[in-house]
mmCIF file of C-alpha atoms in Angstrom:
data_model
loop_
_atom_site.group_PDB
_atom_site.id
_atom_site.type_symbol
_atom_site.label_atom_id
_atom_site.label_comp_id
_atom_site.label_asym_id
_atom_site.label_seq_id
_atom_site.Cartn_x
_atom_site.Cartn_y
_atom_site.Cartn_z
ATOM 1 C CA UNK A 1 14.307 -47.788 8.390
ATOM 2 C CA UNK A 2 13.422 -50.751 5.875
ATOM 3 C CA UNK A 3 15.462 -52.369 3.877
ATOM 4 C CA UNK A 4 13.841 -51.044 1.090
ATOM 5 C CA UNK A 5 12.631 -47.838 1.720
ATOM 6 C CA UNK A 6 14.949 -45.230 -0.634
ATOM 7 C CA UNK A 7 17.522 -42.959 1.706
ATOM 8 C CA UNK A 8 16.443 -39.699 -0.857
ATOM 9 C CA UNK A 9 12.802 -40.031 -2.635
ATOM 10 C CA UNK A 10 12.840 -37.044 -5.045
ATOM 11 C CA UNK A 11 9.522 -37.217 -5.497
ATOM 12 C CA UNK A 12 8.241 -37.336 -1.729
ATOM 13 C CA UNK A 13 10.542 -34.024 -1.605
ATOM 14 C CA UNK A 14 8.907 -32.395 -3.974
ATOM 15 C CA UNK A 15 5.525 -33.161 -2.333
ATOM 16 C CA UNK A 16 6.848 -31.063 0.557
ATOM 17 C CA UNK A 17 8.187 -28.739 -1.551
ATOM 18 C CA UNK A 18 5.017 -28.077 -3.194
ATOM 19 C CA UNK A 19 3.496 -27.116 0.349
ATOM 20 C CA UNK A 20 5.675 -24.448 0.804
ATOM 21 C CA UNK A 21 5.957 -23.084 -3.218
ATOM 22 C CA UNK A 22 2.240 -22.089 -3.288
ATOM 23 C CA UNK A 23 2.347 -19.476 -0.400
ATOM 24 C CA UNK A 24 5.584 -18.226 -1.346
ATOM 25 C CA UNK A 25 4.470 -17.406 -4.540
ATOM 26 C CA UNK A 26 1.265 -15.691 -2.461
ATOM 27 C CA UNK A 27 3.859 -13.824 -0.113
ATOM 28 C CA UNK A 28 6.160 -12.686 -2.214
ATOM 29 C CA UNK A 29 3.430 -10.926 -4.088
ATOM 30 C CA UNK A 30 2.121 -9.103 -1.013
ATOM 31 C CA UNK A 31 5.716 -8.305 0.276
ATOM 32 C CA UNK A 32 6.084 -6.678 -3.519
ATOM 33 C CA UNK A 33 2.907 -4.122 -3.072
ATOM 34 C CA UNK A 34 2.611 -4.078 0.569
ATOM 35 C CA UNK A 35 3.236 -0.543 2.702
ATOM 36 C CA UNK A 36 6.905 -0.125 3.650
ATOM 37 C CA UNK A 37 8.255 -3.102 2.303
ATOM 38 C CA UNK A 38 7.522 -2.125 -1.613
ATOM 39 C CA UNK A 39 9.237 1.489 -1.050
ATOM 40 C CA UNK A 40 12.556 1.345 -3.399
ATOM 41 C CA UNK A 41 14.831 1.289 -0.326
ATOM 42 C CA UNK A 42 14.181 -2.406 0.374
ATOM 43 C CA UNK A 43 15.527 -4.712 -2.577
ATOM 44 C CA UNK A 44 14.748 -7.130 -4.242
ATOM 45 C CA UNK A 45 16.695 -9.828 -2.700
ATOM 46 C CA UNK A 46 15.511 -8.641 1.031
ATOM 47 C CA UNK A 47 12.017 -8.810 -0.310
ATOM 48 C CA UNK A 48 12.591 -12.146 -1.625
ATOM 49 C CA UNK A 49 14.797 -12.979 1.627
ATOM 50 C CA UNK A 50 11.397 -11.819 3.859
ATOM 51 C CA UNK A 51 9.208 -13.834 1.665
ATOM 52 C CA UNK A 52 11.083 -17.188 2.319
ATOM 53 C CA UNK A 53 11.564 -16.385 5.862
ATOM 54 C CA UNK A 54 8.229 -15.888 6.545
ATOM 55 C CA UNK A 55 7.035 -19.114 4.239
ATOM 56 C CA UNK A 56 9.004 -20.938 6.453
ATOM 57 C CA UNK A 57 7.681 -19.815 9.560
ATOM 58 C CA UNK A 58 4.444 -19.773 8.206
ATOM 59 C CA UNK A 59 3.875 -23.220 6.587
ATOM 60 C CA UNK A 60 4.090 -25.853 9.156
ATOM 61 C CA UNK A 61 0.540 -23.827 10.164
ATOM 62 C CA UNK A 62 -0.940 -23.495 6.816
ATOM 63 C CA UNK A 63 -3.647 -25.522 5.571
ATOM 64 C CA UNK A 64 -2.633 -28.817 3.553
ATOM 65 C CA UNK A 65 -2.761 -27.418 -0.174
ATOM 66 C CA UNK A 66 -4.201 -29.510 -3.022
ATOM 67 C CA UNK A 67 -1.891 -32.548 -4.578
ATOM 68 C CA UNK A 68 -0.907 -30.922 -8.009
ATOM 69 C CA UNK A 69 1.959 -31.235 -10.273
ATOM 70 C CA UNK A 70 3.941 -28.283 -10.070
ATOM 71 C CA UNK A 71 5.179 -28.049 -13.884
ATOM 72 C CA UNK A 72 1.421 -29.199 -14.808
ATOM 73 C CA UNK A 73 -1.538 -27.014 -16.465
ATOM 74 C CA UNK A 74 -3.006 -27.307 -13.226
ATOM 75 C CA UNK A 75 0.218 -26.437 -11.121
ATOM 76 C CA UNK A 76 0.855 -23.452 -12.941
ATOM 77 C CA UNK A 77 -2.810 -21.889 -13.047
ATOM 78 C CA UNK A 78 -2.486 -22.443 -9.337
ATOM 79 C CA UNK A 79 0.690 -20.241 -9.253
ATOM 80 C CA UNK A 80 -0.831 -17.818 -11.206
ATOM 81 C CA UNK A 81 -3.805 -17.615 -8.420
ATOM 82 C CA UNK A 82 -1.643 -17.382 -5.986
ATOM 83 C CA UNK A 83 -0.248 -14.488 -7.270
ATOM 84 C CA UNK A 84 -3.328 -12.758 -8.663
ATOM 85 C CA UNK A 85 -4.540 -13.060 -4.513
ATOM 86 C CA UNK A 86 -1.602 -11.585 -3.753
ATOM 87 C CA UNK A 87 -1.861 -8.668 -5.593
ATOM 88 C CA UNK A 88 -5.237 -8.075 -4.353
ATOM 89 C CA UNK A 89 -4.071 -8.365 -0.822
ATOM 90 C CA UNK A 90 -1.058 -5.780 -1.438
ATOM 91 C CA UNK A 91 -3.299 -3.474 -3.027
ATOM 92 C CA UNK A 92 -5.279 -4.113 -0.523
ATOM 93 C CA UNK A 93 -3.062 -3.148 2.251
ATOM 94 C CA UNK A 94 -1.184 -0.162 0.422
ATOM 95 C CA UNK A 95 -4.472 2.034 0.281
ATOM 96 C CA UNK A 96 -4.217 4.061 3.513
ATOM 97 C CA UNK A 97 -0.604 4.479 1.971
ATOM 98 C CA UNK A 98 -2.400 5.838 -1.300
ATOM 99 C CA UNK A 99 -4.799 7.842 0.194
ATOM 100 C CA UNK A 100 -1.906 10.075 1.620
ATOM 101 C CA UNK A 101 -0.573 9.797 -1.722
ATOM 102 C CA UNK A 102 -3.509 11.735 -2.998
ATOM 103 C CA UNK A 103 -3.671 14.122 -0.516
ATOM 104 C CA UNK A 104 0.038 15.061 -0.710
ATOM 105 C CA UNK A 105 -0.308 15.414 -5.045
ATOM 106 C CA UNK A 106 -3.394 17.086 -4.575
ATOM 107 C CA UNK A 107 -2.018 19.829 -1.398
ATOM 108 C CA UNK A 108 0.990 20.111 -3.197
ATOM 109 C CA UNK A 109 -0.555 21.162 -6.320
ATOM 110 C CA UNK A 110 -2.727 23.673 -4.652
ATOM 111 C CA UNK A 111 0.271 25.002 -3.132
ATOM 112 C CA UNK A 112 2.649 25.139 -6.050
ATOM 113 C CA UNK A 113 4.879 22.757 -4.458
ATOM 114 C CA UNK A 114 4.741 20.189 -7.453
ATOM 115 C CA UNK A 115 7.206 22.243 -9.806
ATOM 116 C CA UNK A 116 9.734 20.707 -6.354
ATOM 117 C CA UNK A 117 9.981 17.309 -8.681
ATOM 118 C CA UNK A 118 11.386 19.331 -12.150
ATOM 119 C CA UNK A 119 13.163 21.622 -9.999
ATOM 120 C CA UNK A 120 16.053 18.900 -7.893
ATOM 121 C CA UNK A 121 19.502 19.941 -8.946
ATOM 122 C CA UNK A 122 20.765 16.970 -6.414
ATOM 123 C CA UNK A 123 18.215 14.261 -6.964
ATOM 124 C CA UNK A 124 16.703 15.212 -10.582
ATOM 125 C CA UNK A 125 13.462 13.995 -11.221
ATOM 126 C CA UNK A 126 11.431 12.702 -7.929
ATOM 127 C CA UNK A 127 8.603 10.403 -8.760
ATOM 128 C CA UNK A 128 6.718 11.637 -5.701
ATOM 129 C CA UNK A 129 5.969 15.094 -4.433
ATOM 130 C CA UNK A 130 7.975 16.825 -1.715
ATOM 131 C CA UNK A 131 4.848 17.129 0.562
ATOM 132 C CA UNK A 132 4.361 13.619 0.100
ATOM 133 C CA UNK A 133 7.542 12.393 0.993
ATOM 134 C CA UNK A 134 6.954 13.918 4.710
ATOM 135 C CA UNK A 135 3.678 12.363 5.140
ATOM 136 C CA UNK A 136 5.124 9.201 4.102
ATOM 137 C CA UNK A 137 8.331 9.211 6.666
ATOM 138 C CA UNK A 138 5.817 9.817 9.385
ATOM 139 C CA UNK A 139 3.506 7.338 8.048
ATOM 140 C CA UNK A 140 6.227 4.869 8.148
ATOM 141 C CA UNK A 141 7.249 5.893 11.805
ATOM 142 C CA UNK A 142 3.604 5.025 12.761
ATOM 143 C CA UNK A 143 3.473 1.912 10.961
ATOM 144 C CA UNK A 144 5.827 0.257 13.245
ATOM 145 C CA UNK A 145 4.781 1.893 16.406
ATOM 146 C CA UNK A 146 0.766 0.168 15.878
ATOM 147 C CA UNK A 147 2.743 -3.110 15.032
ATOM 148 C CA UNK A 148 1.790 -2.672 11.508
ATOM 149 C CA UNK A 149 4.292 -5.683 10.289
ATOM 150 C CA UNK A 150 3.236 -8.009 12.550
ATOM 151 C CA UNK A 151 -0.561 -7.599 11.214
ATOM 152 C CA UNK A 152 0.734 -7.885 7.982
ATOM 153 C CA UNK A 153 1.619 -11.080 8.948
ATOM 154 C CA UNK A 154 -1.478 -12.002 10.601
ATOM 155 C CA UNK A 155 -3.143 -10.475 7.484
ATOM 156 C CA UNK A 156 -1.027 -13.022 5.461
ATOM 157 C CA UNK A 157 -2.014 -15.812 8.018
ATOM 158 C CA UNK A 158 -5.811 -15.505 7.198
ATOM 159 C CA UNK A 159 -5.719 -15.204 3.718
ATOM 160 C CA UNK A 160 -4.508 -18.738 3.662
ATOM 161 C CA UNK A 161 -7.506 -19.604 5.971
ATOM 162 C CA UNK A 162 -10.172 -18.245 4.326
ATOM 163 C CA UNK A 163 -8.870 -17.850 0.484
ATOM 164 C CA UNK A 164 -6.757 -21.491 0.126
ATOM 165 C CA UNK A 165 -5.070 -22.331 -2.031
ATOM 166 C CA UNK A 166 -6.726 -23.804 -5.274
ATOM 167 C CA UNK A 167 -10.218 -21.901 -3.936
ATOM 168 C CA UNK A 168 -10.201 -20.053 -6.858
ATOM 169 C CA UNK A 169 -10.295 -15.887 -7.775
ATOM 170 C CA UNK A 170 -14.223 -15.367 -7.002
ATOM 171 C CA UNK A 171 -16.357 -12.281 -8.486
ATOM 172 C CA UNK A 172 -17.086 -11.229 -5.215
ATOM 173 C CA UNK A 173 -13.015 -10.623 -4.154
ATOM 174 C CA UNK A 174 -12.574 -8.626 -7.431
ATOM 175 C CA UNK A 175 -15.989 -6.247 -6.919
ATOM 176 C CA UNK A 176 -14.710 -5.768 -3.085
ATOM 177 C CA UNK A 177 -11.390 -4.557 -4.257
ATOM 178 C CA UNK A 178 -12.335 -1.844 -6.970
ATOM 179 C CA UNK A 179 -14.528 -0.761 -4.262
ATOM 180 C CA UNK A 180 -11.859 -1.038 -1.633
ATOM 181 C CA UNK A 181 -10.039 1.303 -4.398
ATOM 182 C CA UNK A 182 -12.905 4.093 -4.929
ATOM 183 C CA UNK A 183 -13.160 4.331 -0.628
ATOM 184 C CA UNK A 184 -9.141 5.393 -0.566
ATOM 185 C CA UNK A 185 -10.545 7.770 -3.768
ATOM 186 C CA UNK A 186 -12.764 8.757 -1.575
ATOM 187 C CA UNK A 187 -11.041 9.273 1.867
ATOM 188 C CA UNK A 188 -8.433 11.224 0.191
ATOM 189 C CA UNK A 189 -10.665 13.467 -1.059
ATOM 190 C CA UNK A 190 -12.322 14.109 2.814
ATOM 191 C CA UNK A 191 -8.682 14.274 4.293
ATOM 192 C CA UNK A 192 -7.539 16.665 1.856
ATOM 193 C CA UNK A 193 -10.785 19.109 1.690
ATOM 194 C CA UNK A 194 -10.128 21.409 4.684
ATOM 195 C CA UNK A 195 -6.670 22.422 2.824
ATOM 196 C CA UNK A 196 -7.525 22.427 -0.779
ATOM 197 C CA UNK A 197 -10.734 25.019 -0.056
ATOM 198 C CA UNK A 198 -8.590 26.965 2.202
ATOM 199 C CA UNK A 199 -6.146 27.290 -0.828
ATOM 200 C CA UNK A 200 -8.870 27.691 -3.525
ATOM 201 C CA UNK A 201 -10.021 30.615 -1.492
ATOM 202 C CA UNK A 202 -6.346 32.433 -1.378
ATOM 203 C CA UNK A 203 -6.324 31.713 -5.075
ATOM 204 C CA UNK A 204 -9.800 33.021 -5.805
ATOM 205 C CA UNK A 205 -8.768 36.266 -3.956
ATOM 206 C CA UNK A 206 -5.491 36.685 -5.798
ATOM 207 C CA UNK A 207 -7.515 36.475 -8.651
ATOM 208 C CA UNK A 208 -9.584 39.013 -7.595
ATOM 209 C CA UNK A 209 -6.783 41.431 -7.241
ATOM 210 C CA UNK A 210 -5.541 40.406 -10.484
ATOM 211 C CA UNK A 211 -8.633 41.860 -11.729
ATOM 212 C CA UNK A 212 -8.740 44.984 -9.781
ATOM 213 C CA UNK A 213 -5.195 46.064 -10.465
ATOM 214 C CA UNK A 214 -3.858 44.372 -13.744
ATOM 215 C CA UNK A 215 -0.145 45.594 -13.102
ATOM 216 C CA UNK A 216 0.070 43.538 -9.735
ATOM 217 C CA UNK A 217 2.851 41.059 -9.690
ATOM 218 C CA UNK A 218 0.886 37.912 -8.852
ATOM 219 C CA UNK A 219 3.118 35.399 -9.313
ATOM 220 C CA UNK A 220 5.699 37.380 -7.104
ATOM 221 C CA UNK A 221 3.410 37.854 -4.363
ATOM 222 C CA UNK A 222 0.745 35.268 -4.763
ATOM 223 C CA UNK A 223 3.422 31.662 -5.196
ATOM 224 C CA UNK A 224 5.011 32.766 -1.322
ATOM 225 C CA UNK A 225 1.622 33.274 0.364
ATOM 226 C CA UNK A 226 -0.170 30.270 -1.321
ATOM 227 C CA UNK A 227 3.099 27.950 0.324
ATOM 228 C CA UNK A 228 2.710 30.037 3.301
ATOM 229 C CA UNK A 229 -0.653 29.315 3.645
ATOM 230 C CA UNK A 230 -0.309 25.924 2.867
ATOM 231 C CA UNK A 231 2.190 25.255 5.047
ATOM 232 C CA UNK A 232 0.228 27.332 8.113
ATOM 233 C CA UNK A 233 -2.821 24.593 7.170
ATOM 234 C CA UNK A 234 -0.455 21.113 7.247
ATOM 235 C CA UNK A 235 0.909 22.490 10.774
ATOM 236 C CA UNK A 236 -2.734 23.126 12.009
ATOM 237 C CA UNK A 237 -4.173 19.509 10.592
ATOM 238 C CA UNK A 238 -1.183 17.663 11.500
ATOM 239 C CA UNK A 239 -1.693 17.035 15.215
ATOM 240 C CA UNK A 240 -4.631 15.160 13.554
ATOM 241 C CA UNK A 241 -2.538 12.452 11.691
ATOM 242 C CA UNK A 242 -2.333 9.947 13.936
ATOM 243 C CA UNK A 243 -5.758 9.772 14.648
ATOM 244 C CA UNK A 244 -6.866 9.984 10.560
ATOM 245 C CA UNK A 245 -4.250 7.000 10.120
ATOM 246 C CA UNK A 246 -5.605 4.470 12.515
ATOM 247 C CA UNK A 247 -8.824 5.331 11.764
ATOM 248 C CA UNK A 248 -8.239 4.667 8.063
ATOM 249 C CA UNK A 249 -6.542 1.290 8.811
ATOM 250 C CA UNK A 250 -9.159 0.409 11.275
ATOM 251 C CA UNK A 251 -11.604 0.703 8.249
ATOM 252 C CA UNK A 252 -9.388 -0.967 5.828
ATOM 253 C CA UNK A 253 -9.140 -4.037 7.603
ATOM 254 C CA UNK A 254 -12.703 -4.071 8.595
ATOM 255 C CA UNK A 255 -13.274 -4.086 4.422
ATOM 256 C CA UNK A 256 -10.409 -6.586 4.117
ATOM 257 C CA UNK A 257 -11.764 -8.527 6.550
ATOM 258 C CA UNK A 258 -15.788 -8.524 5.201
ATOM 259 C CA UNK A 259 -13.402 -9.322 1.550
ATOM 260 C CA UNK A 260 -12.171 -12.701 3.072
ATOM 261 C CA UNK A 261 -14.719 -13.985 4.456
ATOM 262 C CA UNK A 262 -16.646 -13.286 1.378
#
């Protein structure tokens, strides 16, 4: 060491500093939307814990970002990007997760299971539907068995590859993802077909009775068969899960992928 070199340079550390703030920013914003890891159960602080974990794992590897002041005009829009891409890439990733979401608001609807929410004398008011709470524990158990957090990571990896930082938010990202958006729309809607017309057609021949004999009971009789049915439907479609999931994810990532290297 020279006699004149300085033994702590404040500003060469925040050079380096600056390398890792950028995808941080980015990563935290994923780990906020992303499957699993945005569910309530996981905190704040272990969400900002992962985040810094994996910047620091992750940004010895990364591209060499732009030479910006960090409290500059040009620092701080390049937060903000970071951030915006994140979001995109959560979103992104949380869609198989929302297409069950559908499917479970939409069968549980059908079935009468949605008064479950206003009805909780332990919990009170659940934000999510009872039917949808079971898909998601066994989506969860299947996110970890295909390795999902791992290609979360490698997800994250890429994005820094192909969308660096500074790159800029292009038309072509935004377009992909409110189309990436309608195909969960979509997928929900062919998922959850079988059930809902095998429902609509219980309730279409309830109402039939209803109109043959007025003085039937139909909300005695008709609530219990419509769950009954319901339920008789999930157990028959559910061996099928598995199979719906991965081939959902397989398609998501094939989109994310074409949105990258857009």
């Amino acid at each position: 060491m020279g006699t004149t070199e300085a033994l702590f340079d404040a500003n060469r550390l925040l050079l380096q500093a600056q390398a890792y703030w950028w995808p941080f920013c980015r990563i935290l914003a994923v780990l906020t939307l992303a499957p699993v890891f945005s569910h309530s159960a996981v905190s704040i602080r272990i969400r900002v814990l992962l985040a810094l974990a994996l910047t620091l794992a992750l940004g010895g590897a990364l591209p060499a970002p732009p030479t910006l002041e960090a409290l500059s005009l040009a620092g701080i829009l390049a937060t903000l990007e970071q951030l915006a891409f994140g979001v995109m890439l959560g979103l992104a990733l949380q869609l198989v997760f929302t297409v069950y979401s559908v499917i479970g608001e939409t069968i549980s609807t059908q079935m009468g299971m949605s008064m479950a929410r206003y009805n909780d004398p332990q919990n009170g008011v659940s934000s999510s539907s009872v039917l949808y709470q079971v898909y998601y524990t066994m989506l969860v158990l299947m996110f970890f068995a295909i390795d999902g957090h791992l290609v979360l990571i490698s997800v994250l990896y890429q994005s820094f590859i192909f969308w660096p930082i500074g790159a800029g938010i292009h038309f072509t990202g935004l377009t992909s993802t409110l189309q990436a958006l309608s195909w969960a729309l979509s997928a929900a809607v062919m998922v959850s077909l079988p059930l809902v017309f095998c429902m609509t057609l219980v309730l279409f021949g309830f109402g039939l009775l209803n109109r043959i004999s007025p003085a039937m009971n139909l909300f005695a009789l008709g609530f219990p068969i419509a769950i009954l049915t319901g339920w008789i439907g999930i157990f028959l479609t559910l061996p099928n899960l598995a199979e719906t999931y991965l081939l959902l994810t397989r398609q998501m990532l094939d989109n994310l992928n074409e949105v990258l290297r857009s």
